Amino acid sequence: MTGSMAVVMRRQAGLTAKADPKVHTFSTPQVLGQAAAEFVVRLAAQAVAERGRFMVALSGGSLPKLVAPPLVSEPLRSQVDWPAWHVFWADERCVPLDNPDSNYRGAHDYLFNQVDIPAEQIHTLDDSLAPNAAATAYQATLAEVFRPAAWQLPRFDLILLGMGEDGHTASLFPNHPVLAETGHWVAPIFDSPKPPPERITLTLPIINDARHIAFIAAGAGKADVLAQILGSGNRADGLPASRVRPVSGDLHWFIDQAAALKLGI
Ligand code: 6PG
C-alpha cells in the first residue's frame, strides 16, 4: 500500500483529524456575510494561483442570501476571477431547478445571475432523476470534473456549510445511516426531516477531505446546538455538524453574536 493510499484510508475511517476549529464571531448576520465573502475571495484567489481553478461546494438555506450579496458587490466582485470557478453543492433538494426549494435556484438568484461563471461550470443536480439515480449521476460528475487518482477523493478547495437547529449539516441528519457511508461520495436521502424529503448529499469522507470548510450560522435558534458542538465538554454526541472534521484541511465557523450567545465568548 502506498503512503498516500494509507492516508486516504485513515481519512475515510475518520482516524485522523486536525486542529481545532477557528471560530469567528460577528455582531450581525450582515457583518458575518461580509467577512465570509472576503474569506471566499481569498481562498478562491489562492486556489486559482495554485491550481488554476476554484472548486467550491455551496449549501442551501440562508447561506446564499448571507454570503452572495457582498461577493457580487464592489470591492469584492471585481477582485474575483469568476470564469475560474466550478460550483457544486454540498447538498441539493430533488426538486426542479427552478423550484423555490432548489438550492441551485437560491444560488442562481443571489449569485449566478450577477457574475460570469460559465454555465457548464455550474454543476447542478439532474432534476429529471429520482434521488438514487441523481446521486449516482452527481458522483459521476465529480469524477469527471475532479479526475482524482484511483486512490484519491475529489478534493474541494472550499465547502460552505450551514447548520440546522438539530445539528444537521448538508443533508446529513442526526442518527441517519448515511452518516456512516464510506463507499459513496454522494448519497440519496429519501426521508429528510427538513422538507423537502428527497435530496442528495455529499458524504462525510468527501466533506472531510476538503482543503477548507466553513460553516455559516446565524441566529439565536442555533445557540443551543452551537454550545453543544463548540462549547467545552464535547456534548455533541456525534451530531452531524460535529462530525465535520477535516483530515488535513482547516475548519472555520462564521457565526453571529446571537448564535454565539451560549458559547461564553
Ligand atoms: C439544505 C441545507 C441545510 C442548511 C441548514 C441551515 O439544503 O437544507 O443545505 O444543511 O444549510 O439547514 O439552513 P439555514 O441557514 O436556513 O438555517
PDB file of N, CA and C in Angstrom, residues 188-235:
ATOM      1  N   PRO A 188     -28.125   9.370  -1.720  1.00  0.00           N
ATOM      2  CA  PRO A 188     -29.507   9.857  -1.790  1.00  0.00           C
ATOM      3  C   PRO A 188     -30.122   9.879  -0.393  1.00  0.00           C
ATOM      4  N   ILE A 189     -31.034  10.787  -0.191  1.00  0.00           N
ATOM      5  CA  ILE A 189     -31.805  10.857   1.064  1.00  0.00           C
ATOM      6  C   ILE A 189     -33.275  10.860   0.660  1.00  0.00           C
ATOM      7  N   PHE A 190     -34.070  10.024   1.327  1.00  0.00           N
ATOM      8  CA  PHE A 190     -35.495   9.936   0.977  1.00  0.00           C
ATOM      9  C   PHE A 190     -36.378  10.452   2.108  1.00  0.00           C
ATOM     10  N   ASP A 191     -35.766  10.691   3.264  1.00  0.00           N
ATOM     11  CA  ASP A 191     -36.568  10.938   4.469  1.00  0.00           C
ATOM     12  C   ASP A 191     -36.028  12.117   5.265  1.00  0.00           C
ATOM     13  N   SER A 192     -35.647  13.189   4.565  1.00  0.00           N
ATOM     14  CA  SER A 192     -35.123  14.351   5.293  1.00  0.00           C
ATOM     15  C   SER A 192     -36.203  14.894   6.224  1.00  0.00           C
ATOM     16  N   PRO A 193     -35.890  15.073   7.514  1.00  0.00           N
ATOM     17  CA  PRO A 193     -36.885  15.658   8.417  1.00  0.00           C
ATOM     18  C   PRO A 193     -37.160  17.125   8.086  1.00  0.00           C
ATOM     19  N   LYS A 194     -36.187  17.762   7.409  1.00  0.00           N
ATOM     20  CA  LYS A 194     -36.421  19.136   6.925  1.00  0.00           C
ATOM     21  C   LYS A 194     -36.951  19.009   5.498  1.00  0.00           C
ATOM     22  N   PRO A 195     -38.134  19.555   5.209  1.00  0.00           N
ATOM     23  CA  PRO A 195     -38.648  19.406   3.857  1.00  0.00           C
ATOM     24  C   PRO A 195     -37.798  20.179   2.838  1.00  0.00           C
ATOM     25  N   PRO A 196     -37.787  19.764   1.578  1.00  0.00           N
ATOM     26  CA  PRO A 196     -38.430  18.571   1.039  1.00  0.00           C
ATOM     27  C   PRO A 196     -37.657  17.303   1.406  1.00  0.00           C
ATOM     28  N   PRO A 197     -38.361  16.139   1.448  1.00  0.00           N
ATOM     29  CA  PRO A 197     -37.739  14.916   1.973  1.00  0.00           C
ATOM     30  C   PRO A 197     -36.677  14.295   1.079  1.00  0.00           C
ATOM     31  N   GLU A 198     -36.780  14.483  -0.240  1.00  0.00           N
ATOM     32  CA  GLU A 198     -35.844  13.797  -1.152  1.00  0.00           C
ATOM     33  C   GLU A 198     -34.707  14.728  -1.528  1.00  0.00           C
ATOM     34  N   ARG A 199     -33.494  14.250  -1.317  1.00  0.00           N
ATOM     35  CA  ARG A 199     -32.300  15.078  -1.522  1.00  0.00           C
ATOM     36  C   ARG A 199     -31.133  14.210  -1.966  1.00  0.00           C
ATOM     37  N   ILE A 200     -30.034  14.859  -2.339  1.00  0.00           N
ATOM     38  CA  ILE A 200     -28.745  14.171  -2.412  1.00  0.00           C
ATOM     39  C   ILE A 200     -27.772  14.971  -1.542  1.00  0.00           C
ATOM     40  N   THR A 201     -26.763  14.283  -1.051  1.00  0.00           N
ATOM     41  CA  THR A 201     -25.801  14.959  -0.181  1.00  0.00           C
ATOM     42  C   THR A 201     -24.394  14.399  -0.392  1.00  0.00           C
ATOM     43  N   LEU A 202     -23.391  15.261  -0.266  1.00  0.00           N
ATOM     44  CA  LEU A 202     -22.025  14.751  -0.157  1.00  0.00           C
ATOM     45  C   LEU A 202     -21.944  13.958   1.140  1.00  0.00           C
ATOM     46  N   THR A 203     -21.102  12.938   1.150  1.00  0.00           N
ATOM     47  CA  THR A 203     -20.936  12.127   2.363  1.00  0.00           C
ATOM     48  C   THR A 203     -19.757  12.669   3.188  1.00  0.00           C
ATOM     49  N   LEU A 204     -19.659  12.206   4.426  1.00  0.00           N
ATOM     50  CA  LEU A 204     -18.634  12.754   5.331  1.00  0.00           C
ATOM     51  C   LEU A 204     -17.197  12.596   4.827  1.00  0.00           C
ATOM     52  N   PRO A 205     -16.826  11.443   4.218  1.00  0.00           N
ATOM     53  CA  PRO A 205     -15.425  11.358   3.762  1.00  0.00           C
ATOM     54  C   PRO A 205     -15.064  12.440   2.746  1.00  0.00           C
ATOM     55  N   ILE A 206     -15.995  12.782   1.866  1.00  0.00           N
ATOM     56  CA  ILE A 206     -15.706  13.826   0.862  1.00  0.00           C
ATOM     57  C   ILE A 206     -15.632  15.185   1.551  1.00  0.00           C
ATOM     58  N   ILE A 207     -16.598  15.456   2.416  1.00  0.00           N
ATOM     59  CA  ILE A 207     -16.598  16.744   3.106  1.00  0.00           C
ATOM     60  C   ILE A 207     -15.292  16.897   3.884  1.00  0.00           C
ATOM     61  N   ASN A 208     -14.922  15.857   4.611  1.00  0.00           N
ATOM     62  CA  ASN A 208     -13.747  15.973   5.495  1.00  0.00           C
ATOM     63  C   ASN A 208     -12.415  15.965   4.751  1.00  0.00           C
ATOM     64  N   ASP A 209     -12.459  15.684   3.463  1.00  0.00           N
ATOM     65  CA  ASP A 209     -11.226  15.716   2.671  1.00  0.00           C
ATOM     66  C   ASP A 209     -10.944  17.111   2.099  1.00  0.00           C
ATOM     67  N   ALA A 210     -11.885  18.038   2.250  1.00  0.00           N
ATOM     68  CA  ALA A 210     -11.725  19.370   1.643  1.00  0.00           C
ATOM     69  C   ALA A 210     -10.517  20.110   2.211  1.00  0.00           C
ATOM     70  N   ARG A 211      -9.983  21.018   1.388  1.00  0.00           N
ATOM     71  CA  ARG A 211      -8.868  21.852   1.884  1.00  0.00           C
ATOM     72  C   ARG A 211      -9.353  22.830   2.960  1.00  0.00           C
ATOM     73  N   HIS A 212     -10.535  23.371   2.748  1.00  0.00           N
ATOM     74  CA  HIS A 212     -11.103  24.327   3.710  1.00  0.00           C
ATOM     75  C   HIS A 212     -12.600  24.055   3.823  1.00  0.00           C
ATOM     76  N   ILE A 213     -13.099  24.159   5.038  1.00  0.00           N
ATOM     77  CA  ILE A 213     -14.542  24.023   5.275  1.00  0.00           C
ATOM     78  C   ILE A 213     -14.964  25.204   6.125  1.00  0.00           C
ATOM     79  N   ALA A 214     -16.070  25.841   5.747  1.00  0.00           N
ATOM     80  CA  ALA A 214     -16.577  26.946   6.569  1.00  0.00           C
ATOM     81  C   ALA A 214     -18.064  26.759   6.817  1.00  0.00           C
ATOM     82  N   PHE A 215     -18.420  26.762   8.094  1.00  0.00           N
ATOM     83  CA  PHE A 215     -19.829  26.808   8.476  1.00  0.00           C
ATOM     84  C   PHE A 215     -20.248  28.264   8.574  1.00  0.00           C
ATOM     85  N   ILE A 216     -21.455  28.527   8.127  1.00  0.00           N
ATOM     86  CA  ILE A 216     -22.042  29.856   8.241  1.00  0.00           C
ATOM     87  C   ILE A 216     -23.310  29.660   9.074  1.00  0.00           C
ATOM     88  N   ALA A 217     -23.351  30.237  10.283  1.00  0.00           N
ATOM     89  CA  ALA A 217     -24.517  30.006  11.145  1.00  0.00           C
ATOM     90  C   ALA A 217     -24.896  31.291  11.867  1.00  0.00           C
ATOM     91  N   ALA A 218     -26.116  31.717  11.653  1.00  0.00           N
ATOM     92  CA  ALA A 218     -26.583  32.953  12.285  1.00  0.00           C
ATOM     93  C   ALA A 218     -27.938  32.729  12.954  1.00  0.00           C
ATOM     94  N   GLY A 219     -28.148  33.448  14.039  1.00  0.00           N
ATOM     95  CA  GLY A 219     -29.460  33.440  14.667  1.00  0.00           C
ATOM     96  C   GLY A 219     -29.500  32.707  16.002  1.00  0.00           C
ATOM     97  N   ALA A 220     -30.357  33.221  16.882  1.00  0.00           N
ATOM     98  CA  ALA A 220     -30.457  32.689  18.245  1.00  0.00           C
ATOM     99  C   ALA A 220     -30.906  31.234  18.261  1.00  0.00           C
ATOM    100  N   GLY A 221     -31.617  30.806  17.227  1.00  0.00           N
ATOM    101  CA  GLY A 221     -32.106  29.425  17.168  1.00  0.00           C
ATOM    102  C   GLY A 221     -30.965  28.413  17.146  1.00  0.00           C
ATOM    103  N   LYS A 222     -29.768  28.866  16.802  1.00  0.00           N
ATOM    104  CA  LYS A 222     -28.638  27.939  16.701  1.00  0.00           C
ATOM    105  C   LYS A 222     -27.746  27.958  17.938  1.00  0.00           C
ATOM    106  N   ALA A 223     -28.091  28.793  18.920  1.00  0.00           N
ATOM    107  CA  ALA A 223     -27.205  28.971  20.074  1.00  0.00           C
ATOM    108  C   ALA A 223     -27.048  27.685  20.890  1.00  0.00           C
ATOM    109  N   ASP A 224     -28.147  26.963  21.117  1.00  0.00           N
ATOM    110  CA  ASP A 224     -28.049  25.756  21.965  1.00  0.00           C
ATOM    111  C   ASP A 224     -27.170  24.692  21.327  1.00  0.00           C
ATOM    112  N   VAL A 225     -27.444  24.415  20.049  1.00  0.00           N
ATOM    113  CA  VAL A 225     -26.686  23.329  19.408  1.00  0.00           C
ATOM    114  C   VAL A 225     -25.228  23.739  19.198  1.00  0.00           C
ATOM    115  N   LEU A 226     -24.997  25.024  18.971  1.00  0.00           N
ATOM    116  CA  LEU A 226     -23.617  25.502  18.816  1.00  0.00           C
ATOM    117  C   LEU A 226     -22.845  25.346  20.127  1.00  0.00           C
ATOM    118  N   ALA A 227     -23.534  25.575  21.240  1.00  0.00           N
ATOM    119  CA  ALA A 227     -22.873  25.383  22.539  1.00  0.00           C
ATOM    120  C   ALA A 227     -22.508  23.916  22.729  1.00  0.00           C
ATOM    121  N   GLN A 228     -23.350  23.022  22.224  1.00  0.00           N
ATOM    122  CA  GLN A 228     -23.008  21.584  22.322  1.00  0.00           C
ATOM    123  C   GLN A 228     -21.804  21.254  21.442  1.00  0.00           C
ATOM    124  N   ILE A 229     -21.781  21.842  20.251  1.00  0.00           N
ATOM    125  CA  ILE A 229     -20.741  21.455  19.285  1.00  0.00           C
ATOM    126  C   ILE A 229     -19.407  22.140  19.568  1.00  0.00           C
ATOM    127  N   LEU A 230     -19.469  23.422  19.919  1.00  0.00           N
ATOM    128  CA  LEU A 230     -18.221  24.177  20.084  1.00  0.00           C
ATOM    129  C   LEU A 230     -17.866  24.468  21.538  1.00  0.00           C
ATOM    130  N   GLY A 231     -18.844  24.287  22.428  1.00  0.00           N
ATOM    131  CA  GLY A 231     -18.580  24.609  23.823  1.00  0.00           C
ATOM    132  C   GLY A 231     -17.693  23.567  24.477  1.00  0.00           C
ATOM    133  N   SER A 232     -17.321  23.850  25.714  1.00  0.00           N
ATOM    134  CA  SER A 232     -16.446  22.896  26.389  1.00  0.00           C
ATOM    135  C   SER A 232     -17.264  21.670  26.794  1.00  0.00           C
ATOM    136  N   GLY A 233     -16.615  20.544  26.890  1.00  0.00           N
ATOM    137  CA  GLY A 233     -17.279  19.352  27.396  1.00  0.00           C
ATOM    138  C   GLY A 233     -17.766  18.395  26.330  1.00  0.00           C
ATOM    139  N   ASN A 234     -17.616  18.798  25.052  1.00  0.00           N
ATOM    140  CA  ASN A 234     -17.937  17.889  23.958  1.00  0.00           C
ATOM    141  C   ASN A 234     -19.257  17.147  24.180  1.00  0.00           C
ATOM    142  N   ARG A 235     -20.361  17.893  24.194  1.00  0.00           N
ATOM    143  CA  ARG A 235     -21.664  17.285  24.454  1.00  0.00           C
ATOM    144  C   ARG A 235     -22.437  16.992  23.167  1.00  0.00           C
TER     145      ARG A 235
END
